[in-house]
């Protein structure tokens, strides 16, 4: 019976990628994605960097966490503050309970204890929840936005693995059957590229620490033919976040210190990349920075 390190070595050999710790992480989050999809169907929309890698562009980089948004935003309409919070907590408990069962089967440390911040952390007035699964000292974050401004129709896509397009013999399929039962393509409902782009720009402007991966994700989206100049949609996303103090503070800080070039050579971020960033990316950074400054000027007028 093969163990996880042996399967990771198998995936590394098939994919030609020699980053075992990141491959192991990908195997784990793909299983979580598959199990959550089985539990909830299309009730949650897959989004963020992991969706770009798995559903749209392939493994140009690794993503180590999972992000989702609750699909049926209309259910929160017309609820008072107390009723909304109660409903959000109940929904978080349902999600967390499913996650606890998944974690138990995977021998990961997680308890659906909504009062224990080692496992569950609420943010933005319970509208966003971060679930924290542990493999030893290694943290796997599953972040869910229960309340969000959705501007584009979701897409039905396929979340792929590092083995996509690789030839696997019948003997290998039989030997690694236990792992291949979950490490295979999964049909999911996900954000469109336009929705991801708008949230990525909002994240850059409202997050206290900018990340190279977010900048490169936007380069990949533009390369796919999506225009980054979705100004009105981006401003609508930012307006939605500006109701919360921590985002207002972070946005003000980013207005004063916006400098994308300062994060381009972060070694920890570069380790996440499977392929070296393209030369065209570096000229895109200047273009993006100009656009972000334009957006911040518009935000100041709000």
Tab-separated table of C-alpha atoms in Angstrom:
chain	number	residue	atom	x	y	z
A	1	UNK	CA	0.000	0.000	0.000
A	2	UNK	CA	1.672	3.282	-1.111
A	3	UNK	CA	1.789	6.208	1.308
A	4	UNK	CA	1.442	9.934	0.601
A	5	UNK	CA	5.194	10.613	0.096
A	6	UNK	CA	5.340	7.812	-2.484
A	7	UNK	CA	2.351	9.242	-4.354
A	8	UNK	CA	3.920	12.715	-4.219
A	9	UNK	CA	7.105	11.274	-5.752
A	10	UNK	CA	4.966	9.648	-8.471
A	11	UNK	CA	3.252	12.973	-9.274
A	12	UNK	CA	6.637	14.729	-9.315
A	13	UNK	CA	7.991	12.199	-11.795
A	14	UNK	CA	4.932	12.406	-14.064
A	15	UNK	CA	4.699	16.206	-13.995
A	16	UNK	CA	8.426	16.923	-14.086
A	17	UNK	CA	8.026	19.346	-11.173
A	18	UNK	CA	10.504	18.840	-8.332
A	19	UNK	CA	8.755	20.629	-5.489
A	20	UNK	CA	7.567	17.801	-3.223
A	21	UNK	CA	6.217	19.927	-0.376
A	22	UNK	CA	4.093	21.992	-2.765
A	23	UNK	CA	2.946	18.891	-4.643
A	24	UNK	CA	1.857	17.334	-1.351
A	25	UNK	CA	-0.068	20.496	-0.542
A	26	UNK	CA	-1.767	20.354	-3.939
A	27	UNK	CA	-2.793	16.734	-3.379
A	28	UNK	CA	-4.319	17.664	-0.014
A	29	UNK	CA	-6.237	20.730	-1.180
A	30	UNK	CA	-7.524	18.900	-4.255
A	31	UNK	CA	-9.002	16.207	-2.052
A	32	UNK	CA	-10.618	18.847	0.160
A	33	UNK	CA	-12.008	20.563	-2.953
A	34	UNK	CA	-13.434	17.292	-4.262
A	35	UNK	CA	-15.043	16.383	-0.938
A	36	UNK	CA	-16.552	19.843	-0.427
A	37	UNK	CA	-17.906	19.747	-3.958
A	38	UNK	CA	-19.498	16.365	-3.226
A	39	UNK	CA	-21.031	17.741	-0.014
A	40	UNK	CA	-22.370	21.055	-1.314
A	41	UNK	CA	-22.538	20.844	-5.120
A	42	UNK	CA	-22.698	24.310	-6.680
A	43	UNK	CA	-23.735	26.084	-3.450
A	44	UNK	CA	-20.212	27.513	-3.188
A	45	UNK	CA	-18.250	29.142	-6.012
A	46	UNK	CA	-14.585	28.200	-6.294
A	47	UNK	CA	-12.381	31.288	-6.705
A	48	UNK	CA	-8.936	32.774	-6.123
A	49	UNK	CA	-5.500	31.595	-7.179
A	50	UNK	CA	-6.310	27.913	-6.862
A	51	UNK	CA	-9.186	28.271	-9.321
A	52	UNK	CA	-6.934	30.041	-11.837
A	53	UNK	CA	-4.349	27.262	-11.617
A	54	UNK	CA	-6.737	24.322	-11.598
A	55	UNK	CA	-9.571	25.551	-13.821
A	56	UNK	CA	-8.155	28.089	-16.257
A	57	UNK	CA	-4.412	28.296	-16.878
A	58	UNK	CA	-2.725	25.162	-15.577
A	59	UNK	CA	0.145	25.030	-13.116
A	60	UNK	CA	2.164	28.172	-13.830
A	61	UNK	CA	2.406	28.441	-10.026
A	62	UNK	CA	1.244	26.602	-6.941
A	63	UNK	CA	-1.603	27.737	-4.734
A	64	UNK	CA	-1.695	26.521	-1.163
A	65	UNK	CA	-5.185	27.462	0.048
A	66	UNK	CA	-8.794	27.282	-1.113
A	67	UNK	CA	-11.242	30.174	-1.474
A	68	UNK	CA	-14.998	30.079	-1.978
A	69	UNK	CA	-18.003	32.397	-2.084
A	70	UNK	CA	-21.556	31.433	-1.122
A	71	UNK	CA	-23.527	31.470	-4.362
A	72	UNK	CA	-27.058	32.407	-3.273
A	73	UNK	CA	-26.487	35.989	-2.167
A	74	UNK	CA	-30.204	36.769	-2.438
A	75	UNK	CA	-30.928	34.759	0.739
A	76	UNK	CA	-29.305	37.500	2.851
A	77	UNK	CA	-31.508	40.260	1.442
A	78	UNK	CA	-33.968	41.976	3.788
A	79	UNK	CA	-32.455	40.359	6.885
A	80	UNK	CA	-31.851	42.540	9.910
A	81	UNK	CA	-28.410	42.675	11.491
A	82	UNK	CA	-29.140	40.074	14.194
A	83	UNK	CA	-30.974	37.720	11.833
A	84	UNK	CA	-28.187	37.981	9.284
A	85	UNK	CA	-25.514	37.190	11.845
A	86	UNK	CA	-27.510	34.205	13.124
A	87	UNK	CA	-27.966	32.839	9.592
A	88	UNK	CA	-24.286	33.373	8.769
A	89	UNK	CA	-23.161	31.532	11.891
A	90	UNK	CA	-25.519	28.640	11.108
A	91	UNK	CA	-24.204	28.407	7.551
A	92	UNK	CA	-20.608	28.556	8.803
A	93	UNK	CA	-21.382	25.705	11.184
A	94	UNK	CA	-22.773	23.563	8.348
A	95	UNK	CA	-19.686	24.182	6.262
A	96	UNK	CA	-17.378	23.600	9.223
A	97	UNK	CA	-19.117	20.351	10.173
A	98	UNK	CA	-18.594	18.988	6.656
A	99	UNK	CA	-14.992	20.132	6.803
A	100	UNK	CA	-14.509	18.376	10.141
A	101	UNK	CA	-15.633	15.074	8.610
A	102	UNK	CA	-13.300	15.578	5.656
A	103	UNK	CA	-10.385	16.474	7.934
A	104	UNK	CA	-11.005	13.384	10.068
A	105	UNK	CA	-10.889	11.128	6.990
A	106	UNK	CA	-7.648	12.820	5.887
A	107	UNK	CA	-6.102	12.654	9.366
A	108	UNK	CA	-5.864	16.437	9.546
A	109	UNK	CA	-6.399	18.396	12.748
A	110	UNK	CA	-9.602	20.442	12.601
A	111	UNK	CA	-12.601	20.925	14.873
A	112	UNK	CA	-15.730	22.841	14.003
A	113	UNK	CA	-15.452	24.911	17.160
A	114	UNK	CA	-16.620	28.375	16.153
A	115	UNK	CA	-15.168	29.909	19.322
A	116	UNK	CA	-11.665	28.495	18.847
A	117	UNK	CA	-9.603	30.794	16.616
A	118	UNK	CA	-7.023	28.070	16.102
A	119	UNK	CA	-9.641	26.420	13.888
A	120	UNK	CA	-12.247	29.024	12.905
A	121	UNK	CA	-11.850	32.769	12.529
A	122	UNK	CA	-14.684	35.139	11.648
A	123	UNK	CA	-14.098	38.428	9.859
A	124	UNK	CA	-16.074	41.342	8.425
A	125	UNK	CA	-18.951	40.936	10.864
A	126	UNK	CA	-19.225	37.158	10.305
A	127	UNK	CA	-19.518	37.695	6.548
A	128	UNK	CA	-16.209	35.950	5.940
A	129	UNK	CA	-14.855	32.862	7.714
A	130	UNK	CA	-11.401	31.304	7.629
A	131	UNK	CA	-11.291	27.612	8.512
A	132	UNK	CA	-7.858	26.402	9.622
A	133	UNK	CA	-6.841	22.795	9.071
A	134	UNK	CA	-3.539	21.551	10.433
A	135	UNK	CA	-1.142	18.893	9.218
A	136	UNK	CA	1.303	18.974	12.086
A	137	UNK	CA	2.480	22.592	12.193
A	138	UNK	CA	1.465	23.227	8.585
A	139	UNK	CA	-1.658	25.361	8.115
A	140	UNK	CA	-4.173	24.836	5.310
A	141	UNK	CA	-6.611	27.743	5.049
A	142	UNK	CA	-10.106	27.420	3.615
A	143	UNK	CA	-11.637	30.881	3.313
A	144	UNK	CA	-15.327	31.419	2.619
A	145	UNK	CA	-17.048	34.704	1.811
A	146	UNK	CA	-20.665	34.199	2.778
A	147	UNK	CA	-21.642	37.760	1.821
A	148	UNK	CA	-20.150	39.197	-1.355
A	149	UNK	CA	-20.954	41.443	-4.284
A	150	UNK	CA	-21.163	39.173	-7.336
A	151	UNK	CA	-20.995	41.060	-10.625
A	152	UNK	CA	-20.575	38.368	-13.287
A	153	UNK	CA	-22.269	35.009	-13.954
A	154	UNK	CA	-20.327	32.009	-12.564
A	155	UNK	CA	-18.787	29.391	-14.833
A	156	UNK	CA	-19.031	25.615	-14.910
A	157	UNK	CA	-15.431	24.430	-15.209
A	158	UNK	CA	-13.177	21.465	-14.475
A	159	UNK	CA	-10.606	21.592	-11.665
A	160	UNK	CA	-7.586	19.645	-12.905
A	161	UNK	CA	-4.547	18.127	-11.199
A	162	UNK	CA	-0.836	17.925	-11.926
A	163	UNK	CA	-1.512	14.594	-13.638
A	164	UNK	CA	-3.769	16.141	-16.301
A	165	UNK	CA	-2.602	15.007	-19.727
A	166	UNK	CA	-0.027	12.592	-18.274
A	167	UNK	CA	-0.038	8.975	-19.340
A	168	UNK	CA	-0.667	6.582	-16.449
A	169	UNK	CA	-0.384	2.850	-16.979
A	170	UNK	CA	-2.964	0.346	-15.747
A	171	UNK	CA	-0.436	-0.953	-13.214
A	172	UNK	CA	0.155	2.573	-11.890
A	173	UNK	CA	-3.596	3.193	-11.694
A	174	UNK	CA	-4.038	-0.004	-9.702
A	175	UNK	CA	-1.101	0.695	-7.387
A	176	UNK	CA	-2.113	4.308	-6.622
A	177	UNK	CA	-5.870	3.639	-6.769
A	178	UNK	CA	-6.518	5.012	-3.269
A	179	UNK	CA	-5.042	8.397	-4.240
A	180	UNK	CA	-6.369	8.525	-7.801
A	181	UNK	CA	-9.903	8.068	-6.468
A	182	UNK	CA	-9.769	11.724	-5.400
A	183	UNK	CA	-6.796	13.187	-7.298
A	184	UNK	CA	-8.579	13.482	-10.625
A	185	UNK	CA	-10.466	16.237	-12.519
A	186	UNK	CA	-13.593	17.537	-10.750
A	187	UNK	CA	-16.465	19.542	-12.252
A	188	UNK	CA	-17.051	22.678	-10.170
A	189	UNK	CA	-18.847	26.018	-10.281
A	190	UNK	CA	-16.352	28.863	-10.208
A	191	UNK	CA	-15.870	32.586	-10.598
A	192	UNK	CA	-15.437	33.953	-14.099
A	193	UNK	CA	-12.049	35.451	-14.953
A	194	UNK	CA	-13.617	38.920	-14.801
A	195	UNK	CA	-14.897	38.343	-11.258
A	196	UNK	CA	-11.510	37.007	-10.156
A	197	UNK	CA	-9.763	40.024	-11.682
A	198	UNK	CA	-11.977	42.503	-9.830
A	199	UNK	CA	-11.439	40.721	-6.512
A	200	UNK	CA	-7.686	40.453	-7.106
A	201	UNK	CA	-7.428	44.204	-7.614
A	202	UNK	CA	-9.533	44.833	-4.527
A	203	UNK	CA	-7.289	42.441	-2.571
A	204	UNK	CA	-4.141	44.252	-3.682
A	205	UNK	CA	-5.546	47.602	-2.587
A	206	UNK	CA	-7.114	46.466	0.693
A	207	UNK	CA	-4.632	43.857	1.890
A	208	UNK	CA	-1.915	44.964	4.280
A	209	UNK	CA	0.732	42.940	2.440
A	210	UNK	CA	0.801	42.812	-1.368
A	211	UNK	CA	1.850	39.533	-2.968
A	212	UNK	CA	3.695	38.819	-6.193
A	213	UNK	CA	1.335	35.931	-6.976
A	214	UNK	CA	-1.667	38.291	-7.146
A	215	UNK	CA	0.121	40.561	-9.618
A	216	UNK	CA	1.123	37.637	-11.812
A	217	UNK	CA	-2.391	36.205	-11.670
A	218	UNK	CA	-3.674	39.435	-13.194
A	219	UNK	CA	-1.016	39.241	-15.898
A	220	UNK	CA	-2.264	35.749	-16.763
A	221	UNK	CA	-5.876	36.958	-16.857
A	222	UNK	CA	-4.961	39.829	-19.179
A	223	UNK	CA	-2.950	37.452	-21.344
A	224	UNK	CA	-6.137	35.366	-21.697
A	225	UNK	CA	-7.858	38.360	-23.292
A	226	UNK	CA	-9.648	39.937	-20.332
A	227	UNK	CA	-9.231	43.709	-20.120
A	228	UNK	CA	-8.010	44.904	-16.738
A	229	UNK	CA	-9.807	48.231	-17.133
A	230	UNK	CA	-13.076	47.085	-15.531
A	231	UNK	CA	-13.117	50.303	-13.545
A	232	UNK	CA	-16.777	50.502	-12.559
A	233	UNK	CA	-16.935	46.860	-11.511
A	234	UNK	CA	-13.708	47.157	-9.505
A	235	UNK	CA	-14.975	50.290	-7.763
A	236	UNK	CA	-18.202	48.481	-6.899
A	237	UNK	CA	-16.197	45.653	-5.305
A	238	UNK	CA	-14.122	48.177	-3.346
A	239	UNK	CA	-17.208	50.075	-2.175
A	240	UNK	CA	-18.567	46.824	-0.803
A	241	UNK	CA	-15.376	46.281	1.241
A	242	UNK	CA	-15.055	49.882	2.425
A	243	UNK	CA	-17.824	49.342	4.983
A	244	UNK	CA	-15.239	47.606	7.161
A	245	UNK	CA	-12.629	49.595	9.058
A	246	UNK	CA	-9.665	47.262	8.456
A	247	UNK	CA	-10.130	47.557	4.687
A	248	UNK	CA	-10.389	51.355	4.853
A	249	UNK	CA	-7.128	51.477	6.818
A	250	UNK	CA	-5.348	49.120	4.412
A	251	UNK	CA	-6.637	51.019	1.383
A	252	UNK	CA	-5.367	54.304	2.774
A	253	UNK	CA	-1.952	52.739	3.410
A	254	UNK	CA	-1.760	51.312	-0.115
A	255	UNK	CA	-2.611	54.722	-1.557
A	256	UNK	CA	0.406	56.186	0.206
A	257	UNK	CA	2.906	53.393	-0.481
A	258	UNK	CA	1.816	51.748	-3.759
A	259	UNK	CA	4.990	50.366	-5.360
A	260	UNK	CA	4.610	47.039	-7.133
A	261	UNK	CA	8.261	46.724	-8.121
A	262	UNK	CA	9.234	46.315	-4.469
A	263	UNK	CA	7.587	42.872	-4.309
A	264	UNK	CA	8.828	41.409	-7.601
A	265	UNK	CA	11.819	39.536	-6.199
A	266	UNK	CA	10.303	38.064	-3.039
A	267	UNK	CA	12.096	34.668	-2.761
A	268	UNK	CA	9.251	33.031	-0.812
A	269	UNK	CA	6.810	34.045	-3.530
A	270	UNK	CA	9.160	32.982	-6.346
A	271	UNK	CA	9.320	29.494	-4.819
A	272	UNK	CA	5.602	29.130	-5.592
A	273	UNK	CA	6.186	29.462	-9.334
A	274	UNK	CA	6.484	26.440	-11.606
A	275	UNK	CA	7.610	28.520	-14.578
A	276	UNK	CA	9.746	31.644	-14.506
A	277	UNK	CA	7.695	34.843	-14.933
A	278	UNK	CA	7.634	35.986	-18.552
A	279	UNK	CA	9.576	39.090	-19.599
A	280	UNK	CA	6.320	40.757	-20.687
A	281	UNK	CA	5.180	40.553	-17.074
A	282	UNK	CA	7.635	43.239	-15.975
A	283	UNK	CA	6.263	45.816	-18.428
A	284	UNK	CA	2.735	44.821	-17.381
A	285	UNK	CA	3.616	45.722	-13.767
A	286	UNK	CA	4.136	49.375	-14.714
A	287	UNK	CA	0.864	49.423	-16.642
A	288	UNK	CA	-0.976	47.858	-13.716
A	289	UNK	CA	0.510	50.266	-11.185
A	290	UNK	CA	-0.704	53.241	-13.227
A	291	UNK	CA	-4.190	51.745	-13.384
A	292	UNK	CA	-4.217	51.039	-9.627
A	293	UNK	CA	-3.267	54.645	-8.902
A	294	UNK	CA	-6.137	55.737	-11.123
A	295	UNK	CA	-8.477	53.490	-9.142
A	296	UNK	CA	-7.245	54.884	-5.819
A	297	UNK	CA	-7.916	58.428	-7.040
A	298	UNK	CA	-11.469	57.381	-7.872
A	299	UNK	CA	-11.841	55.798	-4.424
A	300	UNK	CA	-10.853	59.088	-2.789
A	301	UNK	CA	-13.868	60.695	-4.467
A	302	UNK	CA	-16.286	58.250	-2.805
